[in-house]
Amino acid sequence: MALNLAFLNRSYPSLETFKVDQEKINAFSDAIGDNNDYVKEGFASPTYLISIQMGAMEVALFDPELGLDYSKVVHGEQSFEYKKPVKAGDELSFISTIEDIKSKVGNDFITIRSDVKDAAGNEVATLKATLIARGTDN
């Protein structure tokens, strides 16, 4: 089943804010083998926000009217553009926008841009994730 093109450019604010703490930074860094000094200084690994983005995107991805069969989804591509580093103590919010929807070779592709802001409303980062729903023309 093809994804609903009416969802293009639709934005979803995260349902909650996400508190970054040293314990979460350490756990993520341990999981990916990042033992750089900046982690000990309270700064998150450059890819840390993916651990939050997936939860923030759920509002969009699980909207039944979108038509995404999440059981067929694989992660296709990811990018990060930082305005400032993420550190322990930050409280972050996400606005996830469906930026692109297309079908190719029997698969659906959806790209979601997540704009990340801190508690003061300052821009922190822009993340883009492309997900692929495999075999959706069946």
PDB file of C-alpha atoms in Angstrom:
ATOM      1  CA  MET A   1       0.000   0.000   0.000  1.00  0.00           C
ATOM      2  CA  ALA A   2       1.391   3.402  -0.949  1.00  0.00           C
ATOM      3  CA  LEU A   3       1.839   6.042   1.721  1.00  0.00           C
ATOM      4  CA  ASN A   4      -0.711   8.849   1.928  1.00  0.00           C
ATOM      5  CA  LEU A   5       0.733  11.818  -0.001  1.00  0.00           C
ATOM      6  CA  ALA A   6      -1.549  14.173   1.928  1.00  0.00           C
ATOM      7  CA  PHE A   7       0.972  13.831   4.765  1.00  0.00           C
ATOM      8  CA  LEU A   8       3.708  15.679   2.857  1.00  0.00           C
ATOM      9  CA  ASN A   9       4.892  18.711   4.853  1.00  0.00           C
ATOM     10  CA  ARG A  10       2.790  17.729   7.858  1.00  0.00           C
ATOM     11  CA  SER A  11       4.534  18.536  11.155  1.00  0.00           C
ATOM     12  CA  TYR A  12       4.273  16.788  14.494  1.00  0.00           C
ATOM     13  CA  PRO A  13       5.616  18.311  17.712  1.00  0.00           C
ATOM     14  CA  SER A  14       7.010  15.788  20.165  1.00  0.00           C
ATOM     15  CA  LEU A  15       4.548  14.854  22.889  1.00  0.00           C
ATOM     16  CA  GLU A  16       7.174  15.449  25.562  1.00  0.00           C
ATOM     17  CA  THR A  17      10.501  17.133  26.110  1.00  0.00           C
ATOM     18  CA  PHE A  18      13.583  14.995  26.423  1.00  0.00           C
ATOM     19  CA  LYS A  19      16.004  15.574  29.286  1.00  0.00           C
ATOM     20  CA  VAL A  20      19.635  14.793  28.447  1.00  0.00           C
ATOM     21  CA  ASP A  21      21.568  13.495  31.423  1.00  0.00           C
ATOM     22  CA  GLN A  22      25.068  12.156  31.893  1.00  0.00           C
ATOM     23  CA  GLU A  23      23.843   8.615  32.530  1.00  0.00           C
ATOM     24  CA  LYS A  24      22.081   8.521  29.133  1.00  0.00           C
ATOM     25  CA  ILE A  25      25.103  10.069  27.418  1.00  0.00           C
ATOM     26  CA  ASN A  26      27.375   7.437  29.008  1.00  0.00           C
ATOM     27  CA  ALA A  27      25.055   4.548  28.097  1.00  0.00           C
ATOM     28  CA  PHE A  28      24.831   5.653  24.472  1.00  0.00           C
ATOM     29  CA  SER A  29      28.579   6.279  24.252  1.00  0.00           C
ATOM     30  CA  ASP A  30      29.311   2.839  25.739  1.00  0.00           C
ATOM     31  CA  ALA A  31      26.929   1.202  23.252  1.00  0.00           C
ATOM     32  CA  ILE A  32      28.695   2.730  20.246  1.00  0.00           C
ATOM     33  CA  GLY A  33      32.219   2.555  21.678  1.00  0.00           C
ATOM     34  CA  ASP A  34      32.726   6.331  21.905  1.00  0.00           C
ATOM     35  CA  ASN A  35      35.270   6.897  24.654  1.00  0.00           C
ATOM     36  CA  ASN A  36      36.313  10.430  23.648  1.00  0.00           C
ATOM     37  CA  ASP A  37      37.050  13.017  26.346  1.00  0.00           C
ATOM     38  CA  TYR A  38      34.044  15.175  25.434  1.00  0.00           C
ATOM     39  CA  VAL A  39      31.773  12.440  26.833  1.00  0.00           C
ATOM     40  CA  LYS A  40      33.456  12.722  30.244  1.00  0.00           C
ATOM     41  CA  GLU A  41      32.956  16.503  30.014  1.00  0.00           C
ATOM     42  CA  GLY A  42      29.184  16.067  29.668  1.00  0.00           C
ATOM     43  CA  PHE A  43      28.798  16.390  25.901  1.00  0.00           C
ATOM     44  CA  ALA A  44      26.895  13.837  23.841  1.00  0.00           C
ATOM     45  CA  SER A  45      28.290  11.834  20.949  1.00  0.00           C
ATOM     46  CA  PRO A  46      27.495  13.351  17.549  1.00  0.00           C
ATOM     47  CA  THR A  47      24.950  10.611  16.797  1.00  0.00           C
ATOM     48  CA  TYR A  48      23.291  10.655  20.251  1.00  0.00           C
ATOM     49  CA  LEU A  49      20.160  12.453  19.040  1.00  0.00           C
ATOM     50  CA  ILE A  50      19.113   9.427  16.954  1.00  0.00           C
ATOM     51  CA  SER A  51      18.261   7.714  20.238  1.00  0.00           C
ATOM     52  CA  ILE A  52      15.703  10.447  20.914  1.00  0.00           C
ATOM     53  CA  GLN A  53      14.595  11.179  17.352  1.00  0.00           C
ATOM     54  CA  MET A  54      13.053   7.759  16.843  1.00  0.00           C
ATOM     55  CA  GLY A  55      10.732   8.294  19.801  1.00  0.00           C
ATOM     56  CA  ALA A  56       9.885  11.815  18.667  1.00  0.00           C
ATOM     57  CA  MET A  57       8.992  10.589  15.157  1.00  0.00           C
ATOM     58  CA  GLU A  58       6.574   7.943  16.428  1.00  0.00           C
ATOM     59  CA  VAL A  59       3.706  10.435  16.451  1.00  0.00           C
ATOM     60  CA  ALA A  60       4.063  10.823  12.695  1.00  0.00           C
ATOM     61  CA  LEU A  61       5.023   7.266  11.812  1.00  0.00           C
ATOM     62  CA  PHE A  62       2.200   5.569  13.689  1.00  0.00           C
ATOM     63  CA  ASP A  63      -0.592   7.842  12.457  1.00  0.00           C
ATOM     64  CA  PRO A  64      -2.847   5.157  10.933  1.00  0.00           C
ATOM     65  CA  GLU A  65      -3.923   7.453   8.094  1.00  0.00           C
ATOM     66  CA  LEU A  66      -0.307   7.670   6.859  1.00  0.00           C
ATOM     67  CA  GLY A  67      -0.488   3.981   5.943  1.00  0.00           C
ATOM     68  CA  LEU A  68       3.025   2.965   7.029  1.00  0.00           C
ATOM     69  CA  ASP A  69       3.427  -0.718   7.855  1.00  0.00           C
ATOM     70  CA  TYR A  70       6.209  -0.382  10.431  1.00  0.00           C
ATOM     71  CA  SER A  71       6.838  -4.142  10.405  1.00  0.00           C
ATOM     72  CA  LYS A  72       8.358  -3.668   6.919  1.00  0.00           C
ATOM     73  CA  VAL A  73      10.526  -0.644   7.786  1.00  0.00           C
ATOM     74  CA  VAL A  74      14.302  -0.461   7.593  1.00  0.00           C
ATOM     75  CA  HIS A  75      16.407   2.612   8.295  1.00  0.00           C
ATOM     76  CA  GLY A  76      17.796   3.886   5.011  1.00  0.00           C
ATOM     77  CA  GLU A  77      19.699   7.087   5.691  1.00  0.00           C
ATOM     78  CA  GLN A  78      20.440   9.551   8.503  1.00  0.00           C
ATOM     79  CA  SER A  79      22.004  13.012   8.660  1.00  0.00           C
ATOM     80  CA  PHE A  80      22.771  15.463  11.455  1.00  0.00           C
ATOM     81  CA  GLU A  81      23.334  19.218  11.222  1.00  0.00           C
ATOM     82  CA  TYR A  82      24.268  20.812  14.543  1.00  0.00           C
ATOM     83  CA  LYS A  83      23.874  24.449  15.578  1.00  0.00           C
ATOM     84  CA  LYS A  84      25.367  23.719  19.002  1.00  0.00           C
ATOM     85  CA  PRO A  85      26.562  20.642  20.899  1.00  0.00           C
ATOM     86  CA  VAL A  86      24.209  18.559  23.019  1.00  0.00           C
ATOM     87  CA  LYS A  87      25.197  18.344  26.669  1.00  0.00           C
ATOM     88  CA  ALA A  88      23.967  16.949  29.960  1.00  0.00           C
ATOM     89  CA  GLY A  89      21.244  19.170  31.387  1.00  0.00           C
ATOM     90  CA  ASP A  90      19.724  20.077  28.024  1.00  0.00           C
ATOM     91  CA  GLU A  91      15.972  19.754  27.724  1.00  0.00           C
ATOM     92  CA  LEU A  92      15.094  19.191  24.089  1.00  0.00           C
ATOM     93  CA  SER A  93      11.932  19.274  22.018  1.00  0.00           C
ATOM     94  CA  PHE A  94      11.470  18.015  18.480  1.00  0.00           C
ATOM     95  CA  ILE A  95       9.201  19.018  15.626  1.00  0.00           C
ATOM     96  CA  SER A  96       9.151  16.233  13.056  1.00  0.00           C
ATOM     97  CA  THR A  97       8.032  17.108   9.531  1.00  0.00           C
ATOM     98  CA  ILE A  98       7.343  14.631   6.746  1.00  0.00           C
ATOM     99  CA  GLU A  99       9.567  16.110   4.069  1.00  0.00           C
ATOM    100  CA  ASP A 100       9.296  13.529   1.297  1.00  0.00           C
ATOM    101  CA  ILE A 101       7.234  10.489   0.345  1.00  0.00           C
ATOM    102  CA  LYS A 102       7.884   8.419  -2.744  1.00  0.00           C
ATOM    103  CA  SER A 103       7.573   4.902  -4.099  1.00  0.00           C
ATOM    104  CA  LYS A 104      10.354   3.161  -6.020  1.00  0.00           C
ATOM    105  CA  VAL A 105      10.828  -0.409  -7.140  1.00  0.00           C
ATOM    106  CA  GLY A 106       8.008  -1.709  -4.959  1.00  0.00           C
ATOM    107  CA  ASN A 107       9.110   0.103  -1.793  1.00  0.00           C
ATOM    108  CA  ASP A 108       7.902   3.240  -0.026  1.00  0.00           C
ATOM    109  CA  PHE A 109      10.432   5.868   1.085  1.00  0.00           C
ATOM    110  CA  ILE A 110       9.613   8.472   3.711  1.00  0.00           C
ATOM    111  CA  THR A 111      11.969  11.240   4.824  1.00  0.00           C
ATOM    112  CA  ILE A 112      11.345  12.984   8.116  1.00  0.00           C
ATOM    113  CA  ARG A 113      13.149  16.139   9.199  1.00  0.00           C
ATOM    114  CA  SER A 114      13.337  16.727  12.939  1.00  0.00           C
ATOM    115  CA  ASP A 115      14.094  20.249  14.136  1.00  0.00           C
ATOM    116  CA  VAL A 116      15.521  20.159  17.653  1.00  0.00           C
ATOM    117  CA  LYS A 117      15.307  23.081  20.081  1.00  0.00           C
ATOM    118  CA  ASP A 118      16.396  23.577  23.674  1.00  0.00           C
ATOM    119  CA  ALA A 119      14.166  24.805  26.517  1.00  0.00           C
ATOM    120  CA  ALA A 120      14.923  28.445  25.622  1.00  0.00           C
ATOM    121  CA  GLY A 121      13.772  27.862  22.038  1.00  0.00           C
ATOM    122  CA  ASN A 122      17.283  27.972  20.575  1.00  0.00           C
ATOM    123  CA  GLU A 123      17.996  25.751  17.577  1.00  0.00           C
ATOM    124  CA  VAL A 124      20.157  22.779  18.501  1.00  0.00           C
ATOM    125  CA  ALA A 125      20.128  20.545  15.427  1.00  0.00           C
ATOM    126  CA  THR A 126      18.309  19.379  12.331  1.00  0.00           C
ATOM    127  CA  LEU A 127      18.129  15.645  11.739  1.00  0.00           C
ATOM    128  CA  LYS A 128      16.885  13.849   8.660  1.00  0.00           C
ATOM    129  CA  ALA A 129      15.921  10.204   8.580  1.00  0.00           C
ATOM    130  CA  THR A 130      14.857   8.238   5.536  1.00  0.00           C
ATOM    131  CA  LEU A 131      12.926   5.065   6.249  1.00  0.00           C
ATOM    132  CA  ILE A 132      12.096   2.407   3.687  1.00  0.00           C
ATOM    133  CA  ALA A 133       8.994   0.233   3.888  1.00  0.00           C
ATOM    134  CA  ARG A 134       9.939  -2.866   1.872  1.00  0.00           C
ATOM    135  CA  GLY A 135       7.621  -4.662  -0.490  1.00  0.00           C
ATOM    136  CA  THR A 136       4.701  -2.305  -0.114  1.00  0.00           C
ATOM    137  CA  ASP A 137       3.270  -2.968  -3.569  1.00  0.00           C
ATOM    138  CA  ASN A 138       2.090  -6.435  -2.489  1.00  0.00           C
TER     139      ASN A 138
END
